[in-house]
Coordinates of C-alpha atoms and ligand atoms in Angstrom, one line a residue:
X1 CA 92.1 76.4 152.6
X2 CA 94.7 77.5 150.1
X3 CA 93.5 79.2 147.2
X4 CA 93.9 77.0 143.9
X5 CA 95.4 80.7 142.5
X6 CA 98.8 79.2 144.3
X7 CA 98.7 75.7 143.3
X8 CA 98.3 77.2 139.2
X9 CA 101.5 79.7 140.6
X10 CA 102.9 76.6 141.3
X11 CA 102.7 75.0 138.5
X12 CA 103.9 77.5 136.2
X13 CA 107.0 77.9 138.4
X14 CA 107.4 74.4 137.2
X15 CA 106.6 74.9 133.9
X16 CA 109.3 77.9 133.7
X17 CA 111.6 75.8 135.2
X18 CA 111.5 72.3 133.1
X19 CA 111.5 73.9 129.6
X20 CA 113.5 75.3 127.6
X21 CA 111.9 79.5 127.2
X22 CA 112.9 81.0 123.9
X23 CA 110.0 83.6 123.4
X24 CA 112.5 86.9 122.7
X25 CA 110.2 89.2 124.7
X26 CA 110.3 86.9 127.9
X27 CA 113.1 87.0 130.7
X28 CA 113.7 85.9 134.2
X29 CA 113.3 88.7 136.5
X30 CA 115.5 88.2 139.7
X31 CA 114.3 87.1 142.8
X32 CA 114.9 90.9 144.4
X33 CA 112.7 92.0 141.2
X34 CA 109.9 89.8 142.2
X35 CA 110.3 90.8 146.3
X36 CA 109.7 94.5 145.0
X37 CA 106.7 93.4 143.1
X38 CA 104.9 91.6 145.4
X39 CA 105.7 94.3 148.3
X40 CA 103.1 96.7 150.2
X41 CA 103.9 99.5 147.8
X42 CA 101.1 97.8 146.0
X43 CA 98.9 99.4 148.3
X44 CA 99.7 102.8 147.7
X45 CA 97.9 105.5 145.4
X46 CA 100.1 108.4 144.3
X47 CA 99.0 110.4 141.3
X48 CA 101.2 112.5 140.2
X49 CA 105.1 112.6 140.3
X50 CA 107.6 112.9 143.3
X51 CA 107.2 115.9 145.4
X52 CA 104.3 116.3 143.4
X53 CA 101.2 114.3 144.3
X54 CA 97.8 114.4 144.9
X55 CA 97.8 111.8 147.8
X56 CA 99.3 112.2 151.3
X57 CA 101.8 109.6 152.9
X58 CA 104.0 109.5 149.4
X59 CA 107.5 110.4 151.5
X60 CA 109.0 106.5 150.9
X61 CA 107.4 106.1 147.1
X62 CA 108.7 109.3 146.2
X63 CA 112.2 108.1 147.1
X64 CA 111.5 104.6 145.1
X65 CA 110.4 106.4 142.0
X66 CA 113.3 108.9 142.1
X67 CA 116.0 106.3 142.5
X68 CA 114.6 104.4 139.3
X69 CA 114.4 107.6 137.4
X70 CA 117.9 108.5 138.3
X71 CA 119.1 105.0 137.7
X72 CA 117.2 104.8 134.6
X73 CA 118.6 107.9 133.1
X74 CA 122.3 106.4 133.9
X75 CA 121.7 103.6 132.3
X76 CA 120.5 104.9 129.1
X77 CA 122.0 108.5 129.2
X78 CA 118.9 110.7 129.5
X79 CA 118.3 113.9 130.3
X80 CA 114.3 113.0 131.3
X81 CA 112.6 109.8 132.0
X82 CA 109.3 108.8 133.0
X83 CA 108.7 105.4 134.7
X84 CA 104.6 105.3 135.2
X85 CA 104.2 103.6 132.2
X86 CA 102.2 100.3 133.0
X87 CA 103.2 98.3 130.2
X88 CA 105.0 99.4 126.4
X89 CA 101.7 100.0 125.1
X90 CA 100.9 102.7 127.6
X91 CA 104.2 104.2 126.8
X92 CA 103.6 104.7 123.1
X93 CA 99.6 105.3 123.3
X94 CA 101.1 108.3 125.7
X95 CA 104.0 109.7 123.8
X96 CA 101.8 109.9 120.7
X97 CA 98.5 111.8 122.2
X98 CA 101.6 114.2 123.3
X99 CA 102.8 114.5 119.7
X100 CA 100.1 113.9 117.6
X101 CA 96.2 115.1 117.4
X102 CA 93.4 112.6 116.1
X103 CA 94.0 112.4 112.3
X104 CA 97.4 113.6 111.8
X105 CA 99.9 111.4 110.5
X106 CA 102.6 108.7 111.7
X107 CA 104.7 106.6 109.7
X108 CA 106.2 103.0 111.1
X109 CA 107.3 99.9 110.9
X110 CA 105.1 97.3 109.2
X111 CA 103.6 94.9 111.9
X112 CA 103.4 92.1 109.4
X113 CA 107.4 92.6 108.9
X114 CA 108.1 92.8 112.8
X115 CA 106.9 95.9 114.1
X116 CA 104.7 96.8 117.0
X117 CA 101.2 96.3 117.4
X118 CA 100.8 99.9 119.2
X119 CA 102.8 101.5 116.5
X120 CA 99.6 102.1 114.2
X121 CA 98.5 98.6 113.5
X122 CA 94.6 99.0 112.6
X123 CA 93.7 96.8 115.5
X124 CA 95.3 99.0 118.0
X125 CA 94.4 102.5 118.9
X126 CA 97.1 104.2 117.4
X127 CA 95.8 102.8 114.3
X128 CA 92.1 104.4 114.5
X129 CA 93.0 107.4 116.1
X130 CA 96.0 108.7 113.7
X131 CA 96.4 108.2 109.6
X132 CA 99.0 105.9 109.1
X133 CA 101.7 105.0 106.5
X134 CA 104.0 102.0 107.6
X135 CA 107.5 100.8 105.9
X136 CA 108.5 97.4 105.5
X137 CA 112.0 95.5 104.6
X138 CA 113.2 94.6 101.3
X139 CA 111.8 91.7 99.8
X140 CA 115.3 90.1 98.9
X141 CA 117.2 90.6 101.8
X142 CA 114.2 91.5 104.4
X143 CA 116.5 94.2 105.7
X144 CA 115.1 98.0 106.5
X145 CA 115.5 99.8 103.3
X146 CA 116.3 103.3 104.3
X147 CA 116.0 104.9 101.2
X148 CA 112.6 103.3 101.1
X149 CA 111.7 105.1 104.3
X150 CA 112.8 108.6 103.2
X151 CA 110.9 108.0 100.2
X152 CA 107.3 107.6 102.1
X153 CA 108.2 110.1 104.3
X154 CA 108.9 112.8 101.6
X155 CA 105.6 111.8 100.4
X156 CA 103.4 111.4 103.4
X157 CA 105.0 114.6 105.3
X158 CA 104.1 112.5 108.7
X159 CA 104.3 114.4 112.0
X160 CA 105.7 111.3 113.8
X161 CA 108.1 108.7 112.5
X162 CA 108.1 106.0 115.0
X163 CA 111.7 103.3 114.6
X164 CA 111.9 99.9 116.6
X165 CA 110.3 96.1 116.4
X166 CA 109.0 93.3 118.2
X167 CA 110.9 90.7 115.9
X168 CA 113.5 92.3 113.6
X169 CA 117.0 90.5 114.4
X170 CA 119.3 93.6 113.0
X171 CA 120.3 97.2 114.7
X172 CA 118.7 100.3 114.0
X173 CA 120.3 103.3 111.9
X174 CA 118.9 105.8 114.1
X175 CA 121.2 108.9 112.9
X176 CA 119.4 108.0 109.0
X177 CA 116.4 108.4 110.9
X178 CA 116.8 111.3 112.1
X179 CA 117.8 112.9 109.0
X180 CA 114.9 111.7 107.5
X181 CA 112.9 113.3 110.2
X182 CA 114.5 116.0 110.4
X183 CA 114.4 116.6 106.4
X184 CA 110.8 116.6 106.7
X185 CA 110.1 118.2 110.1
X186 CA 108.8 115.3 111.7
X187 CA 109.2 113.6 115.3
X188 CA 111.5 110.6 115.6
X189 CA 110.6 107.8 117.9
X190 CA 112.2 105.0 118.7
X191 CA 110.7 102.2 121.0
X192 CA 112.8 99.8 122.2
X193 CA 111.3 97.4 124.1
X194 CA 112.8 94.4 122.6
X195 CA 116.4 95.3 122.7
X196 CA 116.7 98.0 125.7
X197 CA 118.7 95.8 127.4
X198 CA 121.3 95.4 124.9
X199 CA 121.4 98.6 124.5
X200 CA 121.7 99.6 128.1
X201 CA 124.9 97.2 127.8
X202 CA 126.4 99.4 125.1
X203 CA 126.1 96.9 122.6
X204 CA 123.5 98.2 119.7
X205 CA 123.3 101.6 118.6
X206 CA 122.0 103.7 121.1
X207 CA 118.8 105.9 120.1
X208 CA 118.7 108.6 123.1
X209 CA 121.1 111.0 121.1
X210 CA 118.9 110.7 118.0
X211 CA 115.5 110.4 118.7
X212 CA 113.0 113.2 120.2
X213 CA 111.4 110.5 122.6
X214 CA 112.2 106.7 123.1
X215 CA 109.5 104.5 124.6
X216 CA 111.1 100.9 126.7
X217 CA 109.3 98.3 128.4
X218 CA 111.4 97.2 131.2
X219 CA 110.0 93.0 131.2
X220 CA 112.7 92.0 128.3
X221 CA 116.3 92.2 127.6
X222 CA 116.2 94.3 130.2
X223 CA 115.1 91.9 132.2
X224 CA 112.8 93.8 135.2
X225 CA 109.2 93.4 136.1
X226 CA 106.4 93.7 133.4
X227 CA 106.4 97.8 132.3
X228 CA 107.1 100.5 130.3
X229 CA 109.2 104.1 130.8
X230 CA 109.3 107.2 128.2
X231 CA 112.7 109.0 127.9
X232 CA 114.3 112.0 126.4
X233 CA 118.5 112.4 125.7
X234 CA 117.3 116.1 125.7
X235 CA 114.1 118.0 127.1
X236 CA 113.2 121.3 124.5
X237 CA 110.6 123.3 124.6
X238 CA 107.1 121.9 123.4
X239 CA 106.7 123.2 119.7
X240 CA 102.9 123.9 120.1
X241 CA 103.1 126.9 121.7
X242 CA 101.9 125.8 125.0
X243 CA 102.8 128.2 127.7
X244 CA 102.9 127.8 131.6
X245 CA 100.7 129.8 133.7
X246 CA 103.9 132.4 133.5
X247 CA 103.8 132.9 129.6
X248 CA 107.1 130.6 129.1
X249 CA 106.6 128.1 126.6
X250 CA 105.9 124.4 128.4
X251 CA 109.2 121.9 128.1
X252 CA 107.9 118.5 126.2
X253 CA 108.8 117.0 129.6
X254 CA 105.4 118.2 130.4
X255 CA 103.2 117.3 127.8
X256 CA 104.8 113.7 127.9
X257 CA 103.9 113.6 131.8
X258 CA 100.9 115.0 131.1
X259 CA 99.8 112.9 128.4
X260 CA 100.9 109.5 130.5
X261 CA 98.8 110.7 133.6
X262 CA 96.1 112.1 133.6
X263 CA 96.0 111.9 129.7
X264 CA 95.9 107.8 129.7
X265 CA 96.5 106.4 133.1
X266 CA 95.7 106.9 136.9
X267 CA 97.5 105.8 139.8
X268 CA 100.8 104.8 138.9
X269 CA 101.8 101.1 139.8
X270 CA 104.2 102.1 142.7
X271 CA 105.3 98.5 143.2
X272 CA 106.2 98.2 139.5
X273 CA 108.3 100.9 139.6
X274 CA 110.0 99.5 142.6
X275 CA 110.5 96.5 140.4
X276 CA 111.9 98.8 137.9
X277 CA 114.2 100.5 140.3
X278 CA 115.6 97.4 141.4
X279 CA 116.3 95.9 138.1
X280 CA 117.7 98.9 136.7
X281 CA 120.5 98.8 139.9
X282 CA 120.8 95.1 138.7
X283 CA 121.7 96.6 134.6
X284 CA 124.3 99.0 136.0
X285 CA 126.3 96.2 137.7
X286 CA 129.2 95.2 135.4
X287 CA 127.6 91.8 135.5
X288 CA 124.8 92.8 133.3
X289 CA 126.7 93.6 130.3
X290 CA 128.5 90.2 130.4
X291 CA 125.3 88.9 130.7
X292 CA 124.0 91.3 127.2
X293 CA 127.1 90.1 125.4
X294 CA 126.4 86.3 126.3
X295 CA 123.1 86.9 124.9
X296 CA 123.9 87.7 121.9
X297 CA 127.1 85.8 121.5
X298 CA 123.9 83.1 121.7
X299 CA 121.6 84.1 119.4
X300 CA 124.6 84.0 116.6
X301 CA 125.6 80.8 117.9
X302 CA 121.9 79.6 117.7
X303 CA 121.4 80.8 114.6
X304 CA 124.3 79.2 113.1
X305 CA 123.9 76.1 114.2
X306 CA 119.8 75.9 113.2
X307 CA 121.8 77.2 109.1
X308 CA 124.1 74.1 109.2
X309 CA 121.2 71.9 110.3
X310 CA 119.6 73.7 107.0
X311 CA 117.2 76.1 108.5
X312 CA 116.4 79.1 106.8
X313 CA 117.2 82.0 109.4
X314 CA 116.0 85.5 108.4
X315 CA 118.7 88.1 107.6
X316 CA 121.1 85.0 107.4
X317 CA 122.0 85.8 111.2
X318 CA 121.4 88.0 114.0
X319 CA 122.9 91.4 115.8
X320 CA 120.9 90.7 118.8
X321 CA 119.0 88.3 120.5
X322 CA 116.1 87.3 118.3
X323 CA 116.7 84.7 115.4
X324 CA 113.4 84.5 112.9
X325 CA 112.9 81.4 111.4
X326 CA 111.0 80.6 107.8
X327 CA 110.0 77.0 108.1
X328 CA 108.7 76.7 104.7
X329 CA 111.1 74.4 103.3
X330 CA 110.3 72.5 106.3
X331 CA 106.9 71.9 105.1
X332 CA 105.7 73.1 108.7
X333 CA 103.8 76.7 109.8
X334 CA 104.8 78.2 112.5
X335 CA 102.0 77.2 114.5
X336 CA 102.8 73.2 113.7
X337 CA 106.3 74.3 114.8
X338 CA 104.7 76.1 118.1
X339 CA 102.6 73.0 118.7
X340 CA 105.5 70.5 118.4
X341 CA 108.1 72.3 120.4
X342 CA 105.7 72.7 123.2
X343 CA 104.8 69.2 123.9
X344 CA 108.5 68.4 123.5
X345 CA 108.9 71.0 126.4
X346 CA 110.6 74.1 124.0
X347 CA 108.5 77.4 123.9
X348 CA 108.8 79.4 121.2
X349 CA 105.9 81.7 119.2
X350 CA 105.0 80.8 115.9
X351 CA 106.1 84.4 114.5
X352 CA 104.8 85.8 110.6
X353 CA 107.8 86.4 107.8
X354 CA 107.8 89.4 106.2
X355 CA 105.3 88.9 102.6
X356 CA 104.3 86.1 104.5
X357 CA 101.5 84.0 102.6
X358 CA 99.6 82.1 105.6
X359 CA 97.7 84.0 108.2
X360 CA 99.2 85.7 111.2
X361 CA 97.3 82.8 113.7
X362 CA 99.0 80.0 111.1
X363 CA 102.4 82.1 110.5
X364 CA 105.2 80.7 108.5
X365 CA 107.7 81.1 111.0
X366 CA 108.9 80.8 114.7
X367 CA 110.4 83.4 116.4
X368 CA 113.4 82.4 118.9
X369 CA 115.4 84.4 121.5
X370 CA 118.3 84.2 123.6
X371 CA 117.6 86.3 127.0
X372 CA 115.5 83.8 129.4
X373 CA 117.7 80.7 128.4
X374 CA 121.1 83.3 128.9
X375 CA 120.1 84.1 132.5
X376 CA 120.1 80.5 133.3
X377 CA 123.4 80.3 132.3
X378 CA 123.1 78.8 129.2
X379 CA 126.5 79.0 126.6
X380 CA 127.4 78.7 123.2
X381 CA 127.7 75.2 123.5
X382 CA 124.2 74.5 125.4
X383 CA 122.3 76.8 122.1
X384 CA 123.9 74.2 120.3
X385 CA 122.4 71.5 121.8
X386 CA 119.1 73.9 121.8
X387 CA 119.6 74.0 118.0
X388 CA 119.6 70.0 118.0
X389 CA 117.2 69.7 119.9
X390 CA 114.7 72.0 117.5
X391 CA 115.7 70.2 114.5
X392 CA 114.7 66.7 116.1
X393 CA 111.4 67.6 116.9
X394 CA 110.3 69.1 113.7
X395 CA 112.6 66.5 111.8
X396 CA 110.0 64.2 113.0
X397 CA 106.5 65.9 113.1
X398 CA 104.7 62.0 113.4
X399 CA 106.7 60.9 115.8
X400 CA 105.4 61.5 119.7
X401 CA 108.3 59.6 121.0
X402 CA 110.9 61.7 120.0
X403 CA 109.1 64.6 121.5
X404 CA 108.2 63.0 125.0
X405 CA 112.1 61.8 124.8
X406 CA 113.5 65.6 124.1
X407 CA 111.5 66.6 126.7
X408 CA 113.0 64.3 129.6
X409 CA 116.5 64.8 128.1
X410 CA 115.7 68.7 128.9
X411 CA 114.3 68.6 131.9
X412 CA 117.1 66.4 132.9
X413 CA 119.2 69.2 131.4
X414 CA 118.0 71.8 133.5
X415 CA 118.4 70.5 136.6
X416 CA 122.5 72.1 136.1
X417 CA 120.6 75.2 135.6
X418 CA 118.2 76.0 138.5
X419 CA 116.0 79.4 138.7
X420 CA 116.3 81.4 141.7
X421 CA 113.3 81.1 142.7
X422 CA 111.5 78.8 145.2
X423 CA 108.9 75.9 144.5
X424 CA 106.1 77.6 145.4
X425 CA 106.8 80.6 142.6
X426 CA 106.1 83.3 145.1
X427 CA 109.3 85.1 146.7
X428 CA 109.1 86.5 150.2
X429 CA 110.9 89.7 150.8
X430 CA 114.7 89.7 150.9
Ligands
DSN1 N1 104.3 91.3 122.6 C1 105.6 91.7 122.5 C2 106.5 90.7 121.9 O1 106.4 89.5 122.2 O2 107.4 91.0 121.2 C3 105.8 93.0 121.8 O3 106.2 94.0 122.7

């Protein structure tokens, strides 16, 4: 009998495929991306790093792993990268036991303004294990204020500055930020998880020259299987005076490897990183920048339609492919909003607004992105219809019929816009 693990496969396949997917941090990984994942290299333990390892029969996952490491530092122009990471949240919990010991300082962005959990939010380990200082954005325009964050830092004196956000619809001054670091001797990184992709594409301001470490997951813009990587622009020699066995001092190559496995993590996932390898073949192609501009040519095309249907969207616009609504002149939280969209077949996640008074569970807002929607093929012209399709639902909060109506006229709509993938969900081997 067939497990029911397949038929709930199944029905998520269908799910993906009927709605309309605007969570920002959600893509559609290829169906080459999903062939790696769901290959033998699952079976494989390999501790350790290529050439390296503390298992026998690595020969063919040594190759994997150094193909996405070399295609990974292309992409990005690094000097080192590390792909292990399981997820983002491995990434950063790693790069910070490398650069920080229990009680010394970090400073980052506010969650409750659209940072990271794992970027010293109480709830997360970063947050109990370090003594943390976070910046937010200006009340008025709820843009960073980087005067504001060389303020805190000249007061604070933190050992680790960490840059980068999980819904913050504007680039990154990353050359400020490093002058800030710099001016107070402090380590700059950036994760960018949400917008790797974009960046990747050479369209937002790229933080590998700037930073000391950048942290990625690889499930986003970019637009690969679920995980994270670590990367350098430039290796330099560890400044804690850690030598090798030969007296020279230890590069922080090493103490970031180190600190990933075995400072947080075992045995790497050596079918994710085939995934990774894969979709990072897939950025270099020409095609994926087209793709990175269309996804952000969409999020300002969203964003302008949802202001003339009078929506109030964060930073009046966007630079890349997240657009933050504040629903309170809507008379709806974001969780109404998430609730309505849903059963009208839109996902979206209700998302707080910076200084936000309701609770992050009842949020004020709703968080929307381009990527998933882009890599169906959606244009300009479909976000429109996207944005009129929004505004009818929560135009008419009471009224199921419009909802179960939007969400036949969508599914109706996708049908020009088919996923790659096939009915079951699961994708044999190509
Ligand atoms: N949970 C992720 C997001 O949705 O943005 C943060 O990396």
């Amino acid at each position: 009998m067939r497990d029911p693990v397949f038929d709930w496969i199944e029905a998520e396949q269908r799910r993906q495929a009927e709605g309309l997917e605007l969570i920002a941090s959600e893509n559609y990984a290829s169906p080459a991306v999903l062939a790696a994942l769901g290959s033998v290299l699952n079976n494989k333990y390999a501790e350790g790093l290529p050439g390296k390892r503390y298992y026998g029969g690595c020969a063919y996952v040594d190759e994997v792993e150094r193909l996405a490491q070399e295609r990974l530092k292309a992409l990005f122009g690094a000097e080192w990268v590390n792909v292990q990471p399981h997820s983002g949240a491995q990434a950063n919990a790693a790069v910070l036991l490398a650069l920080l010991r229990p009680g010394e300082k970090l400073l980052s962005f506010e969650l409750a303004h659209g940072g990271h959990l794992t970027h010293g939010s109480p709830l997360n380990s970063s947050g109990k294990l370090y003594a943390v200082m976070h910046y937010g954005v200006r009340p008025d325009t709820y843009l960073l204020d980087y005067d504001e964050i060389r303020d805190k830092a000249r007061k604070f004196q933190p050992k680790v500055i960490m840059c980068g956000a999980s819904s913050y619809p504007r680039d990154w001054d990353y050359a400020t930020l490093r002058s800030i670091a710099d001016e107070v001797g402090a380590f700059l990184v950036a994760d960018i998880a949400h917008p790797a992709g974009l960046i990747a594409a050479r369209l937002l301001n790229n933080p590998l020259p700037h930073c000391h470490v950048v942290t990625s997951t690889t499930h986003k813009t970019l637009r690969g299987p679920r995980g994270g990587v670590i990367m350098m622009g430039k290796d330099f020699d560890n400044p804690f005076g850690e030598t090798t066995p030969k007296g020279t001092p230890k590069k922080m190559s090493t103490l970031l490897d180190a600190a990933l496995f075995p400072g947080i993590q075992g045995g790497p996932h050596m079918h994710g990183i085939a995934g990774k390898a894969v979709a990072f073949g897939e950025a270099l192609e020409p095609a994926f920048r087209t793709y990175a501009e269309n996804v952000i040519r969409n999020a300002r095309a969203l964003a302008q339609a949802l202001i003339e249907r009078g929506y109030t969207v964060l930073t009046g616009g966007t630079d890349n492919h997240i657009v933050l609504l504040d629903l309170r002149n809507k008379g709806l939280t974001g969780r109404d909003a998430e609730t309505l969209l849903e059963e009208a077949g839109i996902t979206v996640n209700k998302n707080l607004i910076p200084y936000d008074p309701q609770p992050p569970l009842k949020a004020s807002g709703i968080r929307l992105g381009t990527p998933a929607l882009t890599t169906r093929g959606f244009g300009e012209e479909d976000f429109r219809r996207v944005a009129g399709w929004i505004d009818a639902v929560l135009s008419h909060p009471t009224d199921a019929e419009v909802r179960r109506r939007i969400r036949e006229e969508i599914r109706a709509y996708l049908e020009a816009f088919p996923l790659p993938y096939p009915p079951t969900g699961v994708v044999a081997v190509g």
